[in-house]
Amino acid sequence: MTTHSTMNKDTLLWMYSTMVTIRRFEEQSRREADAGKLRGMHSSIGQEAVPTGISAHLRDNDFVLGTHRSHHHCIAKGVDINEMMAELLGKATGTNSGKGGTMHIADINKGMLGANGVVGSNIPVATGVGLSAKVRGTDQVSVVFFGDGASSQGVLHESMNLASIWKLPVLFVCENNRYAESTPFEFTVAGGSISNRAAGYDIPGVSVDGQSVLEMFEVGGEAVARARRGDGPTLIEAQTYRYHGHFGADDPLGYRSEEEQEYYMDRDCIKQLTAHIIENGFAGEDDLQSLDEKALAAIAEAVRFADESPFPDDADLMTDVYNTYA
Amino acid sequence: MTTHSTMNKDTLLWMYSTMVTIRRFEEQSRREADAGKLRGMHSSIGQEAVPTGISAHLRDNDFVLGTHRSHHHCIAKGVDINEMMAELLGKATGTNSGKGGTMHIADINKGMLGANGVVGSNIPVATGVGLSAKVRGTDQVSVVFFGDGASSQGVLHESMNLASIWKLPVLFVCENNRYAESTPFEFTVAGGSISNRAAGYDIPGVSVDGQSVLEMFEVGGEAVARARRGDGPTLIEAQTYRYHGHFGADDPLGYRSEEEQEYYMDRDCIKQLTAHIIENGFAGEDDLQSLDEKALAAIAEAVRFADESPFPDDADLMTDVYNTYA
Amino acid sequence: MVQAQAVRQLSYIQAVNEAIRQEMERDETVIVMGEDIAGGGDREDKQDAWGGPMRLTKGLVGDFGRQRIRDTPISEAGFVGAGVGAAASGLRPVVDLMYVSFFGVCADQITNNAAKIHYMFGGKVNIPLTIMTGIGAGTGSAAQHSETLYSIFTHFPGLKCVVPSDPYTAKGLMIAAIRDNDPVIVFNNRQLMGIRFDVDVPEEAYEVEIGKSNIAKEGTDVTLVGIGYTTKVCLDAAAELEAQGHSAEVLDLLSLSPMDDEAILESVQKTRKIVIVDEDYPRCSIASDISALVAEQAFDYLDAPPRRVNPPHAPVPYSRPLEALWVPNKDTVVEAALGVLE
Amino acid sequence: MVQAQAVRQLSYIQAVNEAIRQEMERDETVIVMGEDIAGGGDREDKQDAWGGPMRLTKGLVGDFGRQRIRDTPISEAGFVGAGVGAAASGLRPVVDLMYVSFFGVCADQITNNAAKIHYMFGGKVNIPLTIMTGIGAGTGSAAQHSETLYSIFTHFPGLKCVVPSDPYTAKGLMIAAIRDNDPVIVFNNRQLMGIRFDVDVPEEAYEVEIGKSNIAKEGTDVTLVGIGYTTKVCLDAAAELEAQGHSAEVLDLLSLSPMDDEAILESVQKTRKIVIVDEDYPRCSIASDISALVAEQAFDYLDAPPRRVNPPHAPVPYSRPLEALWVPNKDTVVEAALGVLE
Ligand SMILES: Cc1ncc(C[n+]2csc(CCOP(=O)(O)OP(=O)(O)O)c2C)c(N)n1
Ligand SMILES: Cc1ncc(C[n+]2csc(CCOP(=O)(O)OP(=O)(O)O)c2C)c(N)n1
Ligand SMILES: [Mg+2]
Ligand SMILES: [Mg+2]
């Protein structure tokens, strides 16, 4: 992955491609799930801009840590979608050799240190990754994504405190998609703001429109630069929205209104970026159309790759428990 | 215990007696430990004013939850010192029948729901006690004490959040005695303030001079009243100091300066209250002297009671694991 | 085709739900806390949007309201700890720990407070707390959402641990747990929630006694011990063994702590052979514990070494064929039984 | 009066300290994190005020500085999790979890991340993390500071668990743990820290192999299995049994996960009797696990039922006479051994 840290045409088109690839990947994953080829997944559709705007500033050897809902984090960080699709289908060629699945996709060569199915659990891990960079004297950066629901896990607070006193190069990025399962975030987050909590830990707390990849890019750029400079962590609260149900089967209208959905979907991140690109003449509709087609072709290829890949061998059940056995 | 919620002579003398009793109890406990009758304890000398000023506002059926350093919480809440001393010596007549010891003293009839040896562990328990009062529709209040070190446990943040969204009658009282074991609090508390963290949870955060029982009384009174009214929790950071080592054996001068010790000891809570009482004519030196002697006599009686009490029977090893067995 | 014999057939989920409902009706100090147990936050028109991730608490908020049915933030240490405090001060809380693998964020509250307070306080404070939690693999949820882990809670003195095996025991154990004055953890296997059982679930409230096992099927040649989902596996295996001419007794353990040692020993003294089928990891497991019990206390009765059937010493893999190898099944149990029968 | 035979006698604490120091000298990616492992915060004149609550890390900050010796806030989930992340990204962290009873606030990081990442990620990421933690009763510290709990970590695939029994094994296992590419938990019994051992601790760095036990004393009539402190108890009991004319073999387990099954079985095949002495709670314990192993795999060799000696199923009481009853001791072991020998 090349870093796209200045906002030029290349960067805009990279962001566009990335977000479209994520969306098509998620749409396809849903179809695969509906066909019974995997047993459920947390779709990131609607939230594409958040990791895309931040990952534009990251290098392969910077680290990202994710959540149960992490396909977009992985793709934005450059993980191969063939291997991702194979992982979803439990194939031996998957990123995790089929052992991890949708909630645990990782690719250390791309700096994706893993999705994680336990809410909040990756936050201290990311802090440790930042510590490692600092102790080893590199300028690597560690980014952890987590949800609005995860903000209620104590370990976030422990980790913000630790990262602050040790000035670690960590971005704590909350994707506030307004719901944890069916629970609206105002119902469980005292004070109604997650970014406000940063002040208590003496670190910057920023609230940003997570539907605007341009804003994400800007805020992410500042936080990454601050971390690289050795000035410590930042807490970013990205206001975003998940379009689908929590896991797949659930109907979000059970707990939220159509008007609310429309409000966010009208401000869709891909729509907004498309308009920005066209209006400012960075590219034409045809150019974007061809990027769309490329994305679709790549997804089709990923499905083909995954389908044709073998399942793990039975013997793989007992490998990788340890590096060394007695 | 009678509630002493207006600041009159009675209240002042109750506070004086309580603080002197705590100090004498701790001095005696230390002697018992030095004699090998118990194997160490965390002395609360220096911190007497904190629970005293708050407990003045509490009733027997309000609840207090403590820490590994809780003798002062217990005495201020009215726990019998004979039974406390017996507990320290592991006797059957102890508050906990000898099974808990110095770190676990509890007396539910006095609303002392227990010291707790795990740092931070009682904080959510206290939140649940507040919830219980609310659901049962009483105006009971729940007070939890914890140290500056404990502020770094994530569960404090989870609990402040929970108490805030549910408006629970809870006082989160941090005894910032400036050290966790040998570590100065500025070294581990980002931003250098614990009370500042309250804002992120939309609850009042107050910093108060914990060496002044009058200030503790005032701040405690407001927070207790707020809780009783159903207006929710308060975070209080009491600036205080422990005079002795963390556990007994350690020399605090290994990690702090003589000047610092002197600064705090000059502002000793008992000294200050004595001056206030005398200067304002609430009582004379003789009156205080006689309270001192009463405290000493009570401690001597506690030791006699404890010494003469039997150890638990061997069979008690296996009782109280459960209420009912199969 | 299953022929329904039961007079009143409920699903596992309905049985748990009914148990909670009846106890909440009977005793107003019973409350429930957990994530999305109702759903919809405070939006009047969106109440009960979720009803618990496994729908165990569906409908309760409508009858009992938000004071007693409390959707929590994702703060397990915070709300399990709150359950301990509430239990110590006049309530009888039921706390939902969605999946047992999440125990790791709140283990302190369970093992240091819930389990120890009664003892540490000299018996003077009770913790009538019920924790219910989802266990079990077989759903493609991978390593962090498929564990069983009842063994590690059984390890701790002060906790009671029960594992229902069908709707009847699910209701009766849940009611017994809520009424118990000690902390009880109810482990609900998720695969059982998808199976239709032909068992009668009485409408009135009843308790299945904590600490007692049940002979689910009598037999003479070998004792199969099942726990929760593996009781079903044992019954299936017993049917197959029967077809092969072996009479297997199936002991449904139900309660891990306290455990019904007598019933286990009695069955083994009759059959002289035992296979313990346990979905938890093998090391320091309840299977090991039962094997050790039998080895020590029924040594002279045994005609063959006690045999454990557990998953391998490996996390739960995601890939479907590997996961299928991981969970004990009828074939592995039959094979083990034939091993001791030969 | 003890006659010192050892050429280079160190205390248990000195041995652990030397192990860490030597590995830090050898490999600059080794760092240590924990509460008060140095002490004094950033006060120049107050460095190393503490050196760890058991003084295991005393002196290290002076040689390696605050970058590598990191006093943490009291945030076990935060810093154990940080250890996992650091281990995944180029460091080899040693994390001090002061007492094992505090596992409950950070269990998620140990069981869901440290233990599972290597497997979940298809073997492509290693977690070379060492956790050291204090275990054991006998110091008057009551229920929350006296547990042993190695059994529950042994339960989890992906973790390695070792329990040194003296300064020699303390140094060698600590070095092996730090060098190992898997997460290893080193359980240090606090009573061992107060005992003077007449064993030689070589000055140069060496490893005691993880996964191997050691015959601490040869014998022919009964196998006593000891773990950490109970190895000493077994040796004392063996001496007493010897005086009574019984030859006891003492197997010092050292490694619980992986476990040296072969050595246990071999010893039992020779002695035909086994007593397992374990300071952890009895249910689902390592003692149960070993008993089950022997019952299953050495059934035909056994002349008596395998016997477990554990504390009772009760939290650790504070009162001195009760605590003394709780911990297994020489007399209870001798009695159990005589029970199987008769
Ligand atoms: C510790 C823990 N508790 C509960 C869960 C179950 N769970 C999975 S996702 C989820 C909601 C998470 O909400 P949020 O953090 O806002 O992320 P989102 O799903 O909105 O992306 C819950 C409760 C879990 N996986 N881990
Ligand atoms: C979870 C946990 N971690 C560590 C400890 C060990 N420990 C006991 S007291 C203490 C220091 C506590 O400091 P603080 O909260 O400031 O209370 P103080 O001792 O100053 O009253 C520590 C680290 C513990 N008991 N529990
Ligand atoms: Mg969310
Ligand atoms: Mg302190």
XYZ file of N, CA, C and O in Angstrom, chain D residues 253-334:
328
model
N 6.465 -31.517 39.189
C 5.773 -31.395 37.898
C 6.369 -30.296 37.017
O 6.521 -30.452 35.815
N 6.636 -29.133 37.575
C 7.259 -27.976 36.916
C 6.427 -27.358 35.793
O 6.276 -26.146 35.716
N 5.935 -28.191 34.925
C 5.197 -27.664 33.780
C 3.808 -28.289 33.762
O 3.665 -29.509 33.741
N 2.786 -27.430 33.801
C 1.397 -27.934 33.814
C 0.832 -27.979 32.410
O -0.024 -28.790 32.096
N 1.312 -27.042 31.581
C 0.859 -27.022 30.201
C 2.014 -26.531 29.342
O 2.415 -25.377 29.498
N 2.557 -27.355 28.477
C 2.223 -28.768 28.329
C 2.688 -29.551 29.543
O 3.577 -29.118 30.261
N 2.093 -30.723 29.740
C 2.416 -31.546 30.896
C 3.205 -32.774 30.442
O 2.978 -33.292 29.355
N 4.076 -33.213 31.305
C 4.951 -34.342 30.997
C 4.235 -35.657 31.336
O 4.628 -36.379 32.257
N 3.219 -35.953 30.545
C 2.424 -37.161 30.803
C 3.297 -38.409 30.926
O 3.093 -39.255 31.797
N 4.260 -38.506 30.026
C 5.093 -39.711 29.983
C 5.792 -39.948 31.319
O 5.822 -41.062 31.834
N 6.367 -38.892 31.859
C 7.116 -39.061 33.103
C 6.199 -39.494 34.239
O 6.571 -40.326 35.074
N 4.999 -38.920 34.262
C 4.048 -39.303 35.311
C 3.699 -40.781 35.167
O 3.741 -41.557 36.130
N 3.370 -41.163 33.933
C 2.952 -42.549 33.705
C 4.092 -43.516 33.998
O 3.885 -44.589 34.576
N 5.277 -43.109 33.622
C 6.441 -43.971 33.857
C 6.656 -44.207 35.352
O 6.894 -45.336 35.796
N 6.571 -43.135 36.092
C 6.779 -43.263 37.530
C 5.716 -44.159 38.163
O 6.007 -45.015 38.999
N 4.469 -43.953 37.720
C 3.373 -44.747 38.289
C 3.488 -46.212 37.881
O 3.140 -47.112 38.642
N 3.984 -46.440 36.681
C 4.151 -47.836 36.259
C 5.176 -48.538 37.142
O 5.112 -49.740 37.352
N 6.090 -47.755 37.665
C 7.080 -48.318 38.588
C 6.499 -48.483 39.992
O 6.570 -49.556 40.582
N 5.922 -47.419 40.508
C 5.491 -47.456 41.920
C 4.087 -48.023 42.108
O 3.718 -48.452 43.192
N 3.277 -47.933 41.074
C 1.914 -48.469 41.086
C 0.965 -47.756 42.046
O -0.150 -48.219 42.285
N 1.428 -46.623 42.555
C 0.553 -45.840 43.460
C 0.899 -44.371 43.287
O 2.064 -44.031 43.092
N -0.118 -43.528 43.412
C 0.154 -42.107 43.203
C -0.664 -41.221 44.145
O -1.844 -41.493 44.398
N 0.018 -40.233 44.667
C -0.638 -39.173 45.454
C -0.248 -37.855 44.811
O 0.944 -37.569 44.642
N -1.243 -37.067 44.452
C -0.989 -35.791 43.780
C -1.259 -34.679 44.785
O -2.345 -34.608 45.352
N -0.272 -33.834 44.985
C -0.397 -32.801 46.021
C -0.400 -31.429 45.353
O 0.580 -31.020 44.727
N -1.513 -30.749 45.509
C -1.829 -29.574 44.700
C -2.435 -28.529 45.627
O -3.355 -28.831 46.374
N -1.928 -27.301 45.571
C -2.469 -26.270 46.463
C -3.647 -25.529 45.854
O -4.209 -24.622 46.473
N -4.033 -25.862 44.651
C -5.181 -25.197 44.040
C -6.479 -25.814 44.591
O -6.469 -26.897 45.169
N -7.584 -25.086 44.394
C -8.889 -25.641 44.784
C -9.063 -27.027 44.159
O -8.557 -27.290 43.059
N -9.845 -27.901 44.806
C -9.899 -29.294 44.330
C -10.665 -29.535 43.023
O -10.254 -30.367 42.222
N -11.766 -28.789 42.825
C -12.628 -29.120 41.686
C -11.960 -28.689 40.363
O -11.451 -27.576 40.248
N -12.016 -29.575 39.359
C -11.464 -29.280 38.033
C -10.033 -28.759 38.138
O -9.646 -27.794 37.473
N -9.269 -29.419 38.970
C -7.907 -28.972 39.270
C -6.884 -29.766 38.481
O -7.198 -30.768 37.841
N -5.659 -29.345 38.578
C -4.579 -30.112 37.971
C -4.469 -31.485 38.655
O -4.140 -32.488 38.008
N -4.800 -31.541 39.933
C -4.785 -32.842 40.616
C -5.809 -33.778 39.986
O -5.534 -34.958 39.747
N -6.996 -33.251 39.699
C -8.008 -34.071 39.034
C -7.519 -34.516 37.661
O -7.716 -35.651 37.244
N -6.868 -33.595 36.986
C -6.402 -33.880 35.639
C -5.373 -35.006 35.638
O -5.414 -35.914 34.798
N -4.454 -34.952 36.583
C -3.414 -35.982 36.665
C -4.032 -37.304 37.101
O -3.701 -38.374 36.576
N -4.956 -37.235 38.047
C -5.628 -38.453 38.490
C -6.348 -39.113 37.319
O -6.276 -40.331 37.118
N -7.041 -38.283 36.523
C -7.770 -38.826 35.370
C -6.811 -39.421 34.343
O -7.066 -40.485 33.769
N -5.692 -38.728 34.133
C -4.685 -39.236 33.197
C -4.210 -40.620 33.608
O -4.161 -41.560 32.805
N -3.872 -40.729 34.866
C -3.336 -41.989 35.369
C -4.410 -43.068 35.337
O -4.149 -44.214 34.951
N -5.623 -42.692 35.732
C -6.707 -43.680 35.733
C -6.946 -44.209 34.325
O -7.168 -45.402 34.117
N -6.867 -43.312 33.353
C -7.146 -43.747 31.992
C -5.991 -44.505 31.362
O -6.184 -45.451 30.622
N -4.780 -44.024 31.644
C -3.657 -44.550 30.862
C -2.752 -45.500 31.626
O -1.849 -46.089 31.039
N -2.944 -45.607 32.927
C -2.109 -46.563 33.665
C -2.980 -47.444 34.547
O -2.531 -47.970 35.563
N -4.229 -47.589 34.141
C -5.221 -48.303 34.943
C -4.711 -49.673 35.395
O -4.832 -50.045 36.556
N -4.147 -50.382 34.456
C -3.753 -51.749 34.765
C -2.531 -51.845 35.656
O -2.213 -52.909 36.184
N -1.843 -50.737 35.795
C -0.659 -50.744 36.645
C -0.979 -50.401 38.086
O -0.178 -50.633 38.972
N -2.125 -49.754 38.285
C -2.415 -49.199 39.610
C -2.766 -50.284 40.624
O -3.657 -51.099 40.395
N -2.091 -50.226 41.773
C -2.437 -51.138 42.864
C -3.407 -50.509 43.853
O -3.885 -51.188 44.768
N -3.618 -49.205 43.696
C -4.542 -48.501 44.596
C -5.124 -47.345 43.810
O -4.523 -46.905 42.827
N -6.268 -46.846 44.223
C -6.833 -45.692 43.513
C -5.877 -44.508 43.593
O -5.219 -44.314 44.617
N -5.814 -43.709 42.530
C -5.022 -42.481 42.603
C -5.627 -41.575 43.663
O -6.831 -41.563 43.854
N -4.778 -40.835 44.339
C -5.270 -40.037 45.464
C -4.880 -38.569 45.293
O -3.724 -38.269 44.971
N -5.832 -37.704 45.503
C -5.545 -36.262 45.412
C -5.487 -35.630 46.796
O -6.336 -35.911 47.631
N -4.502 -34.775 47.002
C -4.472 -33.956 48.214
C -4.563 -32.499 47.770
O -3.649 -31.980 47.128
N -5.695 -31.895 48.061
C -5.927 -30.485 47.747
C -6.419 -29.788 49.008
O -6.816 -30.440 49.958
N -6.451 -28.485 48.986
C -7.198 -27.794 50.040
C -8.669 -28.171 49.903
O -9.080 -28.761 48.905
N -9.472 -27.823 50.907
C -10.905 -28.110 50.784
C -11.562 -27.178 49.773
O -10.964 -26.180 49.369
N -12.772 -27.506 49.384
C -13.558 -26.650 48.482
C -14.083 -25.459 49.295
O -15.259 -25.400 49.657
N -13.198 -24.543 49.600
C -13.537 -23.355 50.396
C -12.528 -22.271 50.065
O -11.371 -22.570 49.742
N -12.943 -20.999 50.133
C -11.979 -19.913 49.965
C -10.920 -19.986 51.075
O -11.102 -20.694 52.070
N -9.863 -19.235 50.920
C -8.799 -19.260 51.933
C -9.226 -18.399 53.126
O -9.499 -17.216 52.967
N -9.304 -19.013 54.301
C -9.709 -18.242 55.480
C -8.544 -17.408 56.020
O -7.382 -17.747 55.820
N -8.890 -16.334 56.717
C -7.876 -15.442 57.271
C -7.254 -15.998 58.544
O -6.037 -16.009 58.703
N -8.089 -16.443 59.442
C -7.640 -16.830 60.780
C -6.522 -17.870 60.686
O -6.629 -18.857 59.957
N -5.479 -17.624 61.442
C -4.277 -18.441 61.308
C -4.528 -19.943 61.460
O -4.083 -20.722 60.610
N -5.221 -20.385 62.519
C -5.418 -21.843 62.624
C -6.236 -22.414 61.460
O -5.969 -23.533 61.018
N -7.182 -21.650 60.974
C -7.965 -22.162 59.830
C -7.108 -22.205 58.572
O -7.166 -23.166 57.792
N -6.324 -21.175 58.363
C -5.477 -21.163 57.166
C -4.494 -22.340 57.191
O -4.230 -22.968 56.164
N -4.003 -22.643 58.388
C -3.056 -23.765 58.502
C -3.729 -25.079 58.127
O -3.088 -25.983 57.582
N -5.022 -25.178 58.409
C -5.758 -26.389 58.009
C -5.977 -26.436 56.504
O -6.145 -27.506 55.922
N -6.042 -25.266 55.917
C -6.413 -25.173 54.494
C -5.300 -25.682 53.582
O -5.551 -26.427 52.630
N -4.061 -25.269 53.860
C -2.935 -25.598 52.970
C -2.484 -27.049 53.180
O -2.325 -27.484 54.319
N -2.282 -27.791 52.103
C -1.761 -29.152 52.261
C -0.403 -29.112 52.974
O 0.402 -28.215 52.726
N -0.176 -30.041 53.859
C 1.105 -30.056 54.569
C 1.662 -31.470 54.652
O 1.029 -32.425 54.204
N 2.808 -31.571 55.215
C 3.506 -32.852 55.284
C 2.611 -33.948 55.867
O 2.550 -35.068 55.342
N 1.923 -33.610 56.938
C 1.122 -34.636 57.600
C -0.022 -35.142 56.722
O -0.282 -36.347 56.672
N -0.698 -34.203 56.039
C -1.804 -34.666 55.190
C -1.268 -35.522 54.043
O -1.909 -36.475 53.615
N -0.072 -35.210 53.580
C 0.503 -35.992 52.484
C 0.933 -37.370 52.981
O 0.675 -38.397 52.330
N 1.563 -37.400 54.131
C 1.970 -38.693 54.695
C 0.740 -39.569 54.912
O 0.723 -40.756 54.549
